[in-house]
PDB file of C-alpha atoms in Angstrom:
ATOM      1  CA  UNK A   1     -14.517   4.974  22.013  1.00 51.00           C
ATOM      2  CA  UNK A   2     -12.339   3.358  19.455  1.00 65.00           C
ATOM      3  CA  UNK A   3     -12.325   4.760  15.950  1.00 78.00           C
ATOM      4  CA  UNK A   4     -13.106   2.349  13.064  1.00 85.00           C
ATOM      5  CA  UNK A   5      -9.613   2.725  11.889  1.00 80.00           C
ATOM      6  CA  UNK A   6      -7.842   1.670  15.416  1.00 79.00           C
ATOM      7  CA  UNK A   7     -10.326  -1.292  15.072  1.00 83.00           C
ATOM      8  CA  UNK A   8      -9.165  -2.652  11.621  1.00 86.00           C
ATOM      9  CA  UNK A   9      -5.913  -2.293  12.718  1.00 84.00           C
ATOM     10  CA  UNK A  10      -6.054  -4.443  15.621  1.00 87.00           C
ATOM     11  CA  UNK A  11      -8.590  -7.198  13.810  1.00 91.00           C
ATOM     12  CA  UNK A  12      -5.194  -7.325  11.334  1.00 91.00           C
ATOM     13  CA  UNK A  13      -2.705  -7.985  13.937  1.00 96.00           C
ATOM     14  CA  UNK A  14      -2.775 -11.630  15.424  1.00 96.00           C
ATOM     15  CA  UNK A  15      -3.829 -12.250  19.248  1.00 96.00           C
ATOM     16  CA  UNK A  16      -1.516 -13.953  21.350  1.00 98.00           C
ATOM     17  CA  UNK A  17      -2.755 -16.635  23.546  1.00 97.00           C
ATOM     18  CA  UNK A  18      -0.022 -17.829  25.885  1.00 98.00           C
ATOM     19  CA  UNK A  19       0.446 -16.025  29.032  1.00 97.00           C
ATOM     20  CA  UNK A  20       4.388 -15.967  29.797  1.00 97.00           C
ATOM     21  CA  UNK A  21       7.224 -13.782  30.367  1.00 97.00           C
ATOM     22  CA  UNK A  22      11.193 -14.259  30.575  1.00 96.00           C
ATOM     23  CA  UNK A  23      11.154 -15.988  33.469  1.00 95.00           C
ATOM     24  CA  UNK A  24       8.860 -18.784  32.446  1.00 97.00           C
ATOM     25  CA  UNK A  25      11.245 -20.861  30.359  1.00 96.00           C
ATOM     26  CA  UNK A  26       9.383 -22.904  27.693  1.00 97.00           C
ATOM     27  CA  UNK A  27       6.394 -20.991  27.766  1.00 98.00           C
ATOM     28  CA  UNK A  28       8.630 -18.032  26.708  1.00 98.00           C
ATOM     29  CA  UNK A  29       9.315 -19.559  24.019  1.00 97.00           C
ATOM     30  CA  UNK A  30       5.841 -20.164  22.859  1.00 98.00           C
ATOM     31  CA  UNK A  31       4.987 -16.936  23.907  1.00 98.00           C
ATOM     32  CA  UNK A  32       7.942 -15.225  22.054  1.00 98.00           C
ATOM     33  CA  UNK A  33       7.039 -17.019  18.765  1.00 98.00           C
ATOM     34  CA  UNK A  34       3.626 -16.037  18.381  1.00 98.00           C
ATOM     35  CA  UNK A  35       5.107 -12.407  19.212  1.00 98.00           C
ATOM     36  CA  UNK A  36       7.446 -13.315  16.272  1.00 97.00           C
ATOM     37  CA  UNK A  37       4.365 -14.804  13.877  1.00 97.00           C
ATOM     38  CA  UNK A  38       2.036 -11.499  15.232  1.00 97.00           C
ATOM     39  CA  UNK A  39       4.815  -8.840  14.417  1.00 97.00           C
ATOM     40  CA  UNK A  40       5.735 -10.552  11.209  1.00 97.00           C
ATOM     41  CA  UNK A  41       1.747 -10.098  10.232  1.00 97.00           C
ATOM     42  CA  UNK A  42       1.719  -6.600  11.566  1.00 97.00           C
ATOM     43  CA  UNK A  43       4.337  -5.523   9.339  1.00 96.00           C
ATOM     44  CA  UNK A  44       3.494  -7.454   5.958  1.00 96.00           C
ATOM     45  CA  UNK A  45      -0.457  -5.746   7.041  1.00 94.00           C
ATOM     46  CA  UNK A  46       1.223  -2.326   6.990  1.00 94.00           C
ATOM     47  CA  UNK A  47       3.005  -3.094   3.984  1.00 95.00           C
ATOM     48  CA  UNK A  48       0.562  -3.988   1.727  1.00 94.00           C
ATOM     49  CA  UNK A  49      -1.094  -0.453   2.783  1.00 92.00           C
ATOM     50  CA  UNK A  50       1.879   1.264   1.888  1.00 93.00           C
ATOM     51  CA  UNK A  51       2.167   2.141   5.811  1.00 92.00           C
ATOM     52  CA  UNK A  52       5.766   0.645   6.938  1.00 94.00           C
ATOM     53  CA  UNK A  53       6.608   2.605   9.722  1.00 97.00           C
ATOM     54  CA  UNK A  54       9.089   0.710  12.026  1.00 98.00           C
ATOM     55  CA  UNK A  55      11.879  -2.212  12.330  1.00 97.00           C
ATOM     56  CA  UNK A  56      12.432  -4.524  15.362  1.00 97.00           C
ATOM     57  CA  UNK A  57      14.602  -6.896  16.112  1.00 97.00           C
ATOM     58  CA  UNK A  58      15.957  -8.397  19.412  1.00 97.00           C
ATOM     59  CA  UNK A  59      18.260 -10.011  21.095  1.00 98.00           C
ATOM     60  CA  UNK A  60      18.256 -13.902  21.031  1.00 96.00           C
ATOM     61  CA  UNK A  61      16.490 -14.308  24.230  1.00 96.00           C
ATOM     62  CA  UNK A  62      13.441 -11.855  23.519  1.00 97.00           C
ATOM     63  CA  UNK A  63      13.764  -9.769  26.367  1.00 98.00           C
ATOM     64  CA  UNK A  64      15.382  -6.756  24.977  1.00 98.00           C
ATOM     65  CA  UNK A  65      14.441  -5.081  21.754  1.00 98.00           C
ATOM     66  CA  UNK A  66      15.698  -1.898  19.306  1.00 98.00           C
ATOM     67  CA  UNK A  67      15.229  -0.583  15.997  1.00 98.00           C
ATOM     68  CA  UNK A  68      13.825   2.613  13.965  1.00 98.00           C
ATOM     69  CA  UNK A  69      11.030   4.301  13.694  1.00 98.00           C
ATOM     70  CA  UNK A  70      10.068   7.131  11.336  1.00 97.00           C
ATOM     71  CA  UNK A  71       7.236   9.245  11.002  1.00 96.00           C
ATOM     72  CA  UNK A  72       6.487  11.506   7.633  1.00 95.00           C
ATOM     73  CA  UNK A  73       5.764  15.067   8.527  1.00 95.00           C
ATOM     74  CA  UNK A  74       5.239  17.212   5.271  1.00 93.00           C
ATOM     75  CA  UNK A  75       6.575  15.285   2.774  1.00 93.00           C
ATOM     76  CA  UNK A  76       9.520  14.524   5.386  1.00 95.00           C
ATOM     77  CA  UNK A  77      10.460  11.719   6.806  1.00 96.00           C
ATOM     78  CA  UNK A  78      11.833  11.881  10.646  1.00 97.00           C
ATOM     79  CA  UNK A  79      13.469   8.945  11.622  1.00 97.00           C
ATOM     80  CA  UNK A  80      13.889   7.735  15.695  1.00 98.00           C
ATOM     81  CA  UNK A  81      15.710   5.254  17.498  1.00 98.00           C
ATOM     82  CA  UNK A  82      13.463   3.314  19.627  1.00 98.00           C
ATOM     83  CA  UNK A  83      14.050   0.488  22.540  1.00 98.00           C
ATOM     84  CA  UNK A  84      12.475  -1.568  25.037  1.00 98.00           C
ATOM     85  CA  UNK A  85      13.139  -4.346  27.978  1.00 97.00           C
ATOM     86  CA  UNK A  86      10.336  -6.847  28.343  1.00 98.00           C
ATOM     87  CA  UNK A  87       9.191  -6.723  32.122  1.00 97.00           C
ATOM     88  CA  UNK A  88       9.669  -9.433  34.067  1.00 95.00           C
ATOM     89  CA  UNK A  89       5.506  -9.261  34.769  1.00 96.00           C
ATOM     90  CA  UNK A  90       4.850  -9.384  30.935  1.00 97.00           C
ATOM     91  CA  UNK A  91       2.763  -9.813  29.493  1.00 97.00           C
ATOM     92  CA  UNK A  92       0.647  -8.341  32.616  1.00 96.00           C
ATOM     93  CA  UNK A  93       2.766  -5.196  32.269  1.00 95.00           C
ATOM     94  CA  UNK A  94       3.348  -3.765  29.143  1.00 95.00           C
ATOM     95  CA  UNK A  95       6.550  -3.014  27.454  1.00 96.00           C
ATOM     96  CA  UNK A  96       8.074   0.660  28.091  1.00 95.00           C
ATOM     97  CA  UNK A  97       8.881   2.032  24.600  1.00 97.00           C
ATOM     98  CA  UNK A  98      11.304   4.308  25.053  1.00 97.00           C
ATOM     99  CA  UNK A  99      13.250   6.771  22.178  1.00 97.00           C
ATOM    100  CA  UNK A 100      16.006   8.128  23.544  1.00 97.00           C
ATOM    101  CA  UNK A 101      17.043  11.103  21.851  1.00 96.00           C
ATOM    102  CA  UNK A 102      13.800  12.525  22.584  1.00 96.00           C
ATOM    103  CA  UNK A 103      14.551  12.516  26.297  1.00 95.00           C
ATOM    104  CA  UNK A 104      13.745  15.946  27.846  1.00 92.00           C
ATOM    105  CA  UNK A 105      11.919  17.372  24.878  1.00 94.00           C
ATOM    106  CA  UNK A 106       8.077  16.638  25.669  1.00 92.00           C
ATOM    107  CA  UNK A 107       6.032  16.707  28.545  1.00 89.00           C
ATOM    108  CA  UNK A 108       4.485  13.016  27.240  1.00 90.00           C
ATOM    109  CA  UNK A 109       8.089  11.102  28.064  1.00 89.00           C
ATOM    110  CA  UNK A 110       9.589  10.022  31.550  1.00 89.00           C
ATOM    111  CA  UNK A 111      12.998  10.139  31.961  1.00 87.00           C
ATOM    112  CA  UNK A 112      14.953   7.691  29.605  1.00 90.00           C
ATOM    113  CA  UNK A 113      12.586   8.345  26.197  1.00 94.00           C
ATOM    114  CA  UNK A 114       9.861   6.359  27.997  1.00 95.00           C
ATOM    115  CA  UNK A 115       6.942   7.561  26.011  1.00 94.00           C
ATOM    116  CA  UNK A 116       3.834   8.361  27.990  1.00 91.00           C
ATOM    117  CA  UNK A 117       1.357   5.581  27.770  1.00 85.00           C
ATOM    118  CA  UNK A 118      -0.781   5.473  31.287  1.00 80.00           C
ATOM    119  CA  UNK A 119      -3.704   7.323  30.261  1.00 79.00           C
ATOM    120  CA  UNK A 120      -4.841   5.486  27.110  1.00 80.00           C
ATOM    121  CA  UNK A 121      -2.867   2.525  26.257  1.00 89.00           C
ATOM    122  CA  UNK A 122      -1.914   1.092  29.517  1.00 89.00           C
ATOM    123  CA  UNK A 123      -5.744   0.315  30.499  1.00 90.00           C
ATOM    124  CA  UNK A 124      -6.345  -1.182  26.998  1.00 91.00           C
ATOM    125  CA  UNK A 125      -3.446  -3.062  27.531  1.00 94.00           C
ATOM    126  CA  UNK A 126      -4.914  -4.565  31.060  1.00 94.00           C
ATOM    127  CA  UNK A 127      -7.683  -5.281  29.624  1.00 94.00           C
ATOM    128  CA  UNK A 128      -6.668  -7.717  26.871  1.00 94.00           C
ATOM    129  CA  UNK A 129      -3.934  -9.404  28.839  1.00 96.00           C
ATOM    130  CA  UNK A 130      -2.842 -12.186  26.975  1.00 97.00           C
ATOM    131  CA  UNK A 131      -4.313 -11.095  23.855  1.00 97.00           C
ATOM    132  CA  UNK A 132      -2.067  -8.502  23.256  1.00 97.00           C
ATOM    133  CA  UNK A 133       1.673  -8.424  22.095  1.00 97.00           C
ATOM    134  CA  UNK A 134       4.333  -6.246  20.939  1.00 98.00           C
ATOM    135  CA  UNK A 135       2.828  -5.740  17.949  1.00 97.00           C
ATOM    136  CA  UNK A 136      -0.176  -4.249  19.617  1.00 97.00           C
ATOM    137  CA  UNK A 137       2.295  -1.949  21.627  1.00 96.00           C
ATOM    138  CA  UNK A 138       3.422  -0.574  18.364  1.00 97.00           C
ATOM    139  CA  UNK A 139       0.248   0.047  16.579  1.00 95.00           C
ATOM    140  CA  UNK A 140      -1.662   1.572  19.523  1.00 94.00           C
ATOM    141  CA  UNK A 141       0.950   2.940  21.747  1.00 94.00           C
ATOM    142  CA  UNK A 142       3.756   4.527  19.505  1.00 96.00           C
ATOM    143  CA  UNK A 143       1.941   5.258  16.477  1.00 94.00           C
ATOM    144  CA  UNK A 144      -0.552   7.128  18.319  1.00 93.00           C
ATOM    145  CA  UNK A 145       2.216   8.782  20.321  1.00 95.00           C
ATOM    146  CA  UNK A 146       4.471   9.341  17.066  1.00 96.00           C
ATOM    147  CA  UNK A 147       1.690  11.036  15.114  1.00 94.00           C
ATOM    148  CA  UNK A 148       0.419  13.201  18.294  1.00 94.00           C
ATOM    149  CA  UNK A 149       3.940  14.304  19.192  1.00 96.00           C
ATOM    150  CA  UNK A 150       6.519  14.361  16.275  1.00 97.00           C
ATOM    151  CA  UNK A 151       4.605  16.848  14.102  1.00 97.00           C
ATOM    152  CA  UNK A 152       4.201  19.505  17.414  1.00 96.00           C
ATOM    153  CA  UNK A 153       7.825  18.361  18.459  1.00 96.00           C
ATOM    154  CA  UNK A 154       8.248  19.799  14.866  1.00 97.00           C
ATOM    155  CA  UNK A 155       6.534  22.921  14.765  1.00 96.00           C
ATOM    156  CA  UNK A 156       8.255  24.016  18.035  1.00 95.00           C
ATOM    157  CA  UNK A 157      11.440  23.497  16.332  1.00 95.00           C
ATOM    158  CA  UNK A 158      12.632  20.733  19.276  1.00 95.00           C
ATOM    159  CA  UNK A 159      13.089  18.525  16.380  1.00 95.00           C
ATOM    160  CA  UNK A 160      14.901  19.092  13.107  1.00 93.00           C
ATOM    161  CA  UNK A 161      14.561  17.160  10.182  1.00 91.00           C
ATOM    162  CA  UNK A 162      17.733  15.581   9.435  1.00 86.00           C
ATOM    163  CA  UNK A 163      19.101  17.438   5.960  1.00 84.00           C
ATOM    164  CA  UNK A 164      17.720  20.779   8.386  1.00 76.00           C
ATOM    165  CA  UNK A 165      20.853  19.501  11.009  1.00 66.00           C
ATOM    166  CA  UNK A 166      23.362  19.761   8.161  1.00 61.00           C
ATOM    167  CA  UNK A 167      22.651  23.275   7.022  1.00 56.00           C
ATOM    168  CA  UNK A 168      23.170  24.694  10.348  1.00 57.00           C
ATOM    169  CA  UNK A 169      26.701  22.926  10.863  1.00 49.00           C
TER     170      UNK A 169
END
């Protein structure tokens, strides 16, 4: 059910092998290095292919995580906010990718930004536990999401591109 796409995507992102969260001291660490050494890949990968599409960084600990995403709608380039918390049940549980400023403007987003994963990622996700890292939460749960939902956020005008915001003021 995977496209062939989706599936050279994920051959080019690094699985993780140790099974830890925050609360399992130096396993966390090992854990949050190959998250480090699997983003790092991810993002060289997209690149190379002329495909950058988010930054990430976190606090020193790992557990909680911001930066920007953007996606290019016509020519345009829409740029987000994004954030997370690592679960205390990670990597069991994924992460809850949240943008914030979207909050209230699709029905694919609980409240806070969360972005609506349950239907397809979320039982991916389960089923590669602990293969899978943050770097798989980006490339198959918010760029699916961002290129579903930012270019119909767009055409229903719920989104403005941002030199469309300084016309109207």
């Amino acid at each position: 059910m995977v496209d062939a796409a989706t599936k050279k995507t994920v051959a080019a992102i690094p699985q993780l092998k140790t099974k830890a969260g925050p609360r399992d001291g130096d396993q966390w660490v090992v854990r949050l290095k190959e998250e480090y050494q699997s983003l790092i890949k991810y993002v060289s990968t997209n690149k190379d292919q002329d495909n950058d599409w988010f930054r990430l960084e976190s606090n020193k600990e790992g557990t909680r995580w911001w930066g920007k995403c953007w996606h290019m709608h016509n020519l345009l380039k829409y740029e987000f906010d994004i954030e997370f918390d690592i679960p205390i049940t990670y990597p069991s549980t994924a992460p809850e990718i949240a943008i914030p400023e979207l909050d209230g403007k699709t029905a694919k987003m609980y409240r806070g930004g969360k972005i609506c994963l349950t239907d397809h990622f979320k039982p991916l996700w389960s089923r590669n536990v602990p293969k899978f890292g943050i770097a798989h939460a980006m490339a198959l749960g918010l760029g699916p999401w961002l290129a579903v939902e930012i270019p119909d956020l767009i055409e229903k005008s719920l989104i403005l591109h941002k030199d469309d915001k300084k016309e109207k003021t």
